[in-house]
PDB file of C-alpha atoms in Angstrom:
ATOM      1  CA  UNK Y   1      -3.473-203.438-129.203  1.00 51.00           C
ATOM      2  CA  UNK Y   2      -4.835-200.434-127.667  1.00 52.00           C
ATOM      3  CA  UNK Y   3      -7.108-200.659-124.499  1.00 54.00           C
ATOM      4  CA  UNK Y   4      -9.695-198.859-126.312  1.00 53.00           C
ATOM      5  CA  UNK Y   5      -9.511-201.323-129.345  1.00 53.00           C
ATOM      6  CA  UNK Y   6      -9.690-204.213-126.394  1.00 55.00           C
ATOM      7  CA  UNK Y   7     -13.124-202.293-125.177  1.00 55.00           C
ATOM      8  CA  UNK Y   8     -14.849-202.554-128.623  1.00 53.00           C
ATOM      9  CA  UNK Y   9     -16.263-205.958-129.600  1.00 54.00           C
ATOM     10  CA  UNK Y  10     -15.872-207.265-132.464  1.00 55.00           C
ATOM     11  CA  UNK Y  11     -19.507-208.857-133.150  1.00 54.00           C
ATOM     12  CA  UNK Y  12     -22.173-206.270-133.562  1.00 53.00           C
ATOM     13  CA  UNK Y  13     -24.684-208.537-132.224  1.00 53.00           C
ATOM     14  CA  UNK Y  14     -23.227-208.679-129.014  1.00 53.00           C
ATOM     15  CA  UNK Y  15     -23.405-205.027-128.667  1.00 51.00           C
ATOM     16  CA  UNK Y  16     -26.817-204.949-129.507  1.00 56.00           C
ATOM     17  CA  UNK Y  17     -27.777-207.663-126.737  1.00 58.00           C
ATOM     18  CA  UNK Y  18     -28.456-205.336-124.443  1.00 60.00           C
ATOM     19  CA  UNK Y  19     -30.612-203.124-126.538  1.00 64.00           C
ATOM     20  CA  UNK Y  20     -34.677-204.258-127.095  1.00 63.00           C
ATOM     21  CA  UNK Y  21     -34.822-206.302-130.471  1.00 65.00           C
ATOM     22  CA  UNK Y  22     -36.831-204.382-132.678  1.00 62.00           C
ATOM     23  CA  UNK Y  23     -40.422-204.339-132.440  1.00 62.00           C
ATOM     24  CA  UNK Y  24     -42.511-205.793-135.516  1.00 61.00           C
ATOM     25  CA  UNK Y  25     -44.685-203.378-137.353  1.00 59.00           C
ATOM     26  CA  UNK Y  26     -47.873-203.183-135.907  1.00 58.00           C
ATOM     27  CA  UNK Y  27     -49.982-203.315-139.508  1.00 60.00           C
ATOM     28  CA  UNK Y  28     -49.198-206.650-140.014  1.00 59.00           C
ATOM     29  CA  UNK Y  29     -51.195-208.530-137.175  1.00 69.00           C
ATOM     30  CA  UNK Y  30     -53.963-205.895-138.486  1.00 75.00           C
ATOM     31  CA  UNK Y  31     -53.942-207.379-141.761  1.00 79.00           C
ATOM     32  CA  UNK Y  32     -53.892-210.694-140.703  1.00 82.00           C
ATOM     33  CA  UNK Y  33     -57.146-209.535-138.694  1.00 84.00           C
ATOM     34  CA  UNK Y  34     -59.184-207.966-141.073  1.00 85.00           C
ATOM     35  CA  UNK Y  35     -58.019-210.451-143.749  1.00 87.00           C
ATOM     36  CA  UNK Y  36     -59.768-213.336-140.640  1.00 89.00           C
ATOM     37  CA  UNK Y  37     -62.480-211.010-140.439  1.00 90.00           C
ATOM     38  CA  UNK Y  38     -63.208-210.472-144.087  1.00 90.00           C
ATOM     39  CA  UNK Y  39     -63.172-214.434-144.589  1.00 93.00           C
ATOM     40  CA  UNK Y  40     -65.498-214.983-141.924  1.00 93.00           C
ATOM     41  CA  UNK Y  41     -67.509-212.510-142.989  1.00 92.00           C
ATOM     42  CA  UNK Y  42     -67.836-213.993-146.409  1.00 92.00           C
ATOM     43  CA  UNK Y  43     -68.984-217.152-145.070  1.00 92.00           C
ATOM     44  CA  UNK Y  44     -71.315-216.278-142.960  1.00 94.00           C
ATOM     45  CA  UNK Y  45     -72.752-213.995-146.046  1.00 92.00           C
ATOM     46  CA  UNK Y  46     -72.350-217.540-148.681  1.00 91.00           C
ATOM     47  CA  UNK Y  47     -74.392-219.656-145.302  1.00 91.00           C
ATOM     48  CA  UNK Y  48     -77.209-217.253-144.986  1.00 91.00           C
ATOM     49  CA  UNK Y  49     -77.724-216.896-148.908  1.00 89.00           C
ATOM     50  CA  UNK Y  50     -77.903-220.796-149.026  1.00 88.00           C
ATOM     51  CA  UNK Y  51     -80.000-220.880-146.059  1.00 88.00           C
ATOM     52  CA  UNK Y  52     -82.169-218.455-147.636  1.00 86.00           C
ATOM     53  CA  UNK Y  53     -82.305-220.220-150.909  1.00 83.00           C
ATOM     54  CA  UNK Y  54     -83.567-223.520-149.134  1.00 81.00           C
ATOM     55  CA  UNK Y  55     -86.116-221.898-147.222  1.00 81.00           C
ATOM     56  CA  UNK Y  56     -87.020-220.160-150.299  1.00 78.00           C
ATOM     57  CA  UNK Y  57     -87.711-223.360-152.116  1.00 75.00           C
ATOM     58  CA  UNK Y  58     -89.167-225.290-149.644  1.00 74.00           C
ATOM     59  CA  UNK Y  59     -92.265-222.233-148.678  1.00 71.00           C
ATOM     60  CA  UNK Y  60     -92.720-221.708-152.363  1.00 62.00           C
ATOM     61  CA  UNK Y  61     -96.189-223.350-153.478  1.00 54.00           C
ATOM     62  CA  UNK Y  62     -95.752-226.366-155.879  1.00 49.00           C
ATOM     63  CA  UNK Y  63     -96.610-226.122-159.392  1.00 48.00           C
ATOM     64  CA  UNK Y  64    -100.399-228.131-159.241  1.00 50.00           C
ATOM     65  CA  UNK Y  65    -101.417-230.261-162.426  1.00 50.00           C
ATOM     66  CA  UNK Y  66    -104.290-232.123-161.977  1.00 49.00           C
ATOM     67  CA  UNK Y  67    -104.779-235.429-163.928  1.00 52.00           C
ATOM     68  CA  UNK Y  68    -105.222-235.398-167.641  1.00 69.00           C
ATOM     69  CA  UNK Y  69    -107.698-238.114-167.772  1.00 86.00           C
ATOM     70  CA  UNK Y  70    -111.376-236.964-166.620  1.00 88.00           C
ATOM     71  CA  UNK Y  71    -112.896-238.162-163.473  1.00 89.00           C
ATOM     72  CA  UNK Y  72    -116.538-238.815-163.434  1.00 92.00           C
ATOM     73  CA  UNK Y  73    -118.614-235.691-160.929  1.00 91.00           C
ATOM     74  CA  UNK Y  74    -120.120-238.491-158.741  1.00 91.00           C
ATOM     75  CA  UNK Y  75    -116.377-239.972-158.385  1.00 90.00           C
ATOM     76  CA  UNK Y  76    -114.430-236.360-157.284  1.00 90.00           C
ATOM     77  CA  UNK Y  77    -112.787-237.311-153.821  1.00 87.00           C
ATOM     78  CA  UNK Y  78    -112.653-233.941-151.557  1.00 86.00           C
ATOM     79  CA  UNK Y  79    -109.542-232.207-151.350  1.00 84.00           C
ATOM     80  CA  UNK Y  80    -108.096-233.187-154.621  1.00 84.00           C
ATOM     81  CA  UNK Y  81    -106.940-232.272-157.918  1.00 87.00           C
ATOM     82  CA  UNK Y  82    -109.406-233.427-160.898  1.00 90.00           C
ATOM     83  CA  UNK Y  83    -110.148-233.081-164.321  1.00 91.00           C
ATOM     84  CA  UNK Y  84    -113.675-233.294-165.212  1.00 94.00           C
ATOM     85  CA  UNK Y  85    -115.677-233.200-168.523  1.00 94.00           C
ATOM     86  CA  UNK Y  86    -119.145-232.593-169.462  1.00 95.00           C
ATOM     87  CA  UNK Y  87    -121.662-229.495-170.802  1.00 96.00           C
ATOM     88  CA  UNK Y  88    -122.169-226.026-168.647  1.00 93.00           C
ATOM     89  CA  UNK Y  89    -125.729-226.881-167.846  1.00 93.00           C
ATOM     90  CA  UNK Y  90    -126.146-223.020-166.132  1.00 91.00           C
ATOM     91  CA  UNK Y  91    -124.492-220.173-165.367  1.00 89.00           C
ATOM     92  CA  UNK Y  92    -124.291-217.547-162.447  1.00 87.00           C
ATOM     93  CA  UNK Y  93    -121.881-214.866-162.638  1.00 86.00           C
ATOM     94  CA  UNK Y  94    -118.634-216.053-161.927  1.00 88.00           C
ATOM     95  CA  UNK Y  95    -120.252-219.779-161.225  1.00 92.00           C
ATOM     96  CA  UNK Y  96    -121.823-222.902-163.375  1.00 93.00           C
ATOM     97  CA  UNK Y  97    -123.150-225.688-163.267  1.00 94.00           C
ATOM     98  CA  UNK Y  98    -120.852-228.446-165.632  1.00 96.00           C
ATOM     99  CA  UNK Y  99    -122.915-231.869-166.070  1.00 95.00           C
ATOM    100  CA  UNK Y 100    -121.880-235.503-167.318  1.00 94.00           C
ATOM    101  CA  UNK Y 101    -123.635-238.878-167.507  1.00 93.00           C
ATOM    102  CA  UNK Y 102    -123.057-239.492-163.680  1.00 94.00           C
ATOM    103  CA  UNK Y 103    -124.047-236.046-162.067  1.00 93.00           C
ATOM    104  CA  UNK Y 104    -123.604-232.253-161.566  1.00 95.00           C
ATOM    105  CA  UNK Y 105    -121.026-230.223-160.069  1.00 94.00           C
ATOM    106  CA  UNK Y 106    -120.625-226.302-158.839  1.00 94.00           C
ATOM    107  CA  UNK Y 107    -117.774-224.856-160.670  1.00 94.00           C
ATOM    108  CA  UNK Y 108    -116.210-221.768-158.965  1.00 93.00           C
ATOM    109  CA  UNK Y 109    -114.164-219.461-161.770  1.00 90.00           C
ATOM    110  CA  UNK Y 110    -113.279-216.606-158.962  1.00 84.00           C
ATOM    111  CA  UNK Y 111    -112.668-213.032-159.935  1.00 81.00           C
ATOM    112  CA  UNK Y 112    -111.406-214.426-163.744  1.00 78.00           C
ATOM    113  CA  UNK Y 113    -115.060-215.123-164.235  1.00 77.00           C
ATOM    114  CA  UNK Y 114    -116.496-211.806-162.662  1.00 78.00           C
ATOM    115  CA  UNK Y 115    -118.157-210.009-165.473  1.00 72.00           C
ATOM    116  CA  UNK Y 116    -116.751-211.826-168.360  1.00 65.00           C
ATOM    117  CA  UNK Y 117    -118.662-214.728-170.602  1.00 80.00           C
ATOM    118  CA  UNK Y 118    -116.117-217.706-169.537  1.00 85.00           C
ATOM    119  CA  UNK Y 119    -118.364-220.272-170.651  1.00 90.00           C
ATOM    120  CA  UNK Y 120    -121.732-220.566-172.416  1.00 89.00           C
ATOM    121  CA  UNK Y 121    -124.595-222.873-171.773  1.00 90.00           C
ATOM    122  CA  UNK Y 122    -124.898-226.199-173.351  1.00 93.00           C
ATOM    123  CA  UNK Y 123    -120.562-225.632-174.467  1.00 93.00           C
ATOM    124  CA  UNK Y 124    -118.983-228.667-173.870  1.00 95.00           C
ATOM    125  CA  UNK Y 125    -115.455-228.307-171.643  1.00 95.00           C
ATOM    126  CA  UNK Y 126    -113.139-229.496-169.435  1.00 93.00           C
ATOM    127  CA  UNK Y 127    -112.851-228.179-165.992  1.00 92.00           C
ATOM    128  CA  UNK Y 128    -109.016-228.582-163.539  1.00 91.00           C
ATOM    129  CA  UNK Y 129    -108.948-227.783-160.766  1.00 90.00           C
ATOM    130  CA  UNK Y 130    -109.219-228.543-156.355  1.00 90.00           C
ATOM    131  CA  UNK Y 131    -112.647-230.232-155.811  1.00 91.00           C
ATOM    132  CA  UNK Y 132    -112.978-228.929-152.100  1.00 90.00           C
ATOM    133  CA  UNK Y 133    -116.387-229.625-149.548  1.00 87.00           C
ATOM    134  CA  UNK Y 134    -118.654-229.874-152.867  1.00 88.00           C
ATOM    135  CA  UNK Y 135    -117.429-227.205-154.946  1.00 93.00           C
ATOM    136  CA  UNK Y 136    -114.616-227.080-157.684  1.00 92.00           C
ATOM    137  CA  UNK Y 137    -112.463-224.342-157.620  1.00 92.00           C
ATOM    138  CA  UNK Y 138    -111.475-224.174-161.608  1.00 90.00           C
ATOM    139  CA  UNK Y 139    -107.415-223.302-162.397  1.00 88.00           C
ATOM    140  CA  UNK Y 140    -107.919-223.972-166.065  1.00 90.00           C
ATOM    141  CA  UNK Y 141    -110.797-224.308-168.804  1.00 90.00           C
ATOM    142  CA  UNK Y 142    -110.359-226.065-171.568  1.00 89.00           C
ATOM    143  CA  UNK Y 143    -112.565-226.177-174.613  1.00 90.00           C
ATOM    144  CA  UNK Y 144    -113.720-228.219-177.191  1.00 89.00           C
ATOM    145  CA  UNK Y 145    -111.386-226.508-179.843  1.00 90.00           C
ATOM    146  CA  UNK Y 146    -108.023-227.227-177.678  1.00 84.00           C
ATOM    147  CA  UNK Y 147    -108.255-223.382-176.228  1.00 85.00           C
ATOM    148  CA  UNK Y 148    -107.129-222.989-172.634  1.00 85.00           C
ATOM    149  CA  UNK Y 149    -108.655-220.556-170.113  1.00 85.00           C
ATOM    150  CA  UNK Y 150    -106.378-220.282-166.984  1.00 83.00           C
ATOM    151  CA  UNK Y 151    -107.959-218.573-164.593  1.00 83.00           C
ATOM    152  CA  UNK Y 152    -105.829-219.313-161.333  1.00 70.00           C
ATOM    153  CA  UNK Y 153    -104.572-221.148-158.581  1.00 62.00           C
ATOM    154  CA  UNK Y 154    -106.534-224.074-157.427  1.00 49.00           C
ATOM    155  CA  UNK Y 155    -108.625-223.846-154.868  1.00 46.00           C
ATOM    156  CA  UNK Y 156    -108.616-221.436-151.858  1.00 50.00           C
ATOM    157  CA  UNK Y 157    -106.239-221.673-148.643  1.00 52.00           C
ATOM    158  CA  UNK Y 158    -105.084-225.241-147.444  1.00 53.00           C
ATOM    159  CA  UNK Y 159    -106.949-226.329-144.225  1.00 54.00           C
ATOM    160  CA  UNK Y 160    -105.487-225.050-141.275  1.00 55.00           C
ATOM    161  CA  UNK Y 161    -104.975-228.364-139.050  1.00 55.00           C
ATOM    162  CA  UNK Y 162    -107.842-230.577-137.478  1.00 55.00           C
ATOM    163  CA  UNK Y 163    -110.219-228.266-136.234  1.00 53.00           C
ATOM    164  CA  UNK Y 164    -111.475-228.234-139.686  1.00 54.00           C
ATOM    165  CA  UNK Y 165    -112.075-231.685-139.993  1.00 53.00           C
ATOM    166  CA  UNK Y 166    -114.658-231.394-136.478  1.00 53.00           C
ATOM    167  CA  UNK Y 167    -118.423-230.446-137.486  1.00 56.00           C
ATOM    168  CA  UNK Y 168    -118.730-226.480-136.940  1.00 55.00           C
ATOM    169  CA  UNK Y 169    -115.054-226.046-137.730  1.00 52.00           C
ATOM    170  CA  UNK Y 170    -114.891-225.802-141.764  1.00 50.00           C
ATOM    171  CA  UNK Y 171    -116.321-228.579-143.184  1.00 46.00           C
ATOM    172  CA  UNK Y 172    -120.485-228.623-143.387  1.00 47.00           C
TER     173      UNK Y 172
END
């Protein structure tokens, strides 16, 4: 054996000891990255969807249905969904006057009842709606004949807290 044969190793490896192993592409902890990112991102999109879904549901006004069966005028309770039935006794404009064997009752129509002939005098109806400090605010009309007339949401806005409760502060 030669000296120069002596001076070569034999295992590749240990020739390349001394060198710097070699280095890992650099796009593949990128990938890893925006693949982390990506999924995050996603999540965070999924959890504000569903938060905003829930909210969504929960500031959305309920569906009102007052009670089928009628309530007699003197009985209404304020601030609450009735049925009543009886004859318009008058009207004015987008107001009447409905009447049964135990009293009389204001019935507000709102801007359905502007300018049109809802109801006639002496027509015997039904009235839905939010009886609210004397007055009830009508949602639906129904007729003798089974016709409906809806002309709205029920009532006006809900009371604001307990100010309205004090004398001067909402309620006469």
């Amino acid at each position: 054996m030669s000296t120069l044969d002596q001076n070569v190793p034999d295992n590749h490896h240990e020739a390349e000891a001394g060198k710097p192993p070699h280095p890992k592409p650099p796009h593949g902890h990128r990938s890893r990255r925006l693949a982390a990112f990506g999924i995050a991102a996603f999540a965070i999109l999924a959890l504000g969807a569903a938060a905003g879904a829930g909210a969504m549901k929960l500031t959305r006004p309920s569906m009102e249905l007052a009670p089928m069966t009628p309530v007699a005028i003197s009985a209404m309770p304020d601030w609450s969904l009735v049925t009543v039935k009886g004859k318009v006794a008058e009207v004015f404009g987008n107001k009447f006057i409905v009447q049964d064997d135990s009293g009389r009752a204001l019935v507000e129509t709102g801007p359905a009842g502007e300018g049109s002939k809802l109801v006639g005098v002496n027509e015997a109806i039904s009235v839905q709606g939010r009886f609210e400090r004397g007055v009830l605010h009508a949602s639906f009309i129904v007729r003798q004949d089974g016709s409906v007339e809806a002309l709205g949401p029920a009532g006006g806005p809900p009371r604001h807290g307990p100010l309205d409760d004090l004398p001067g502060h909402g309620k006469p």
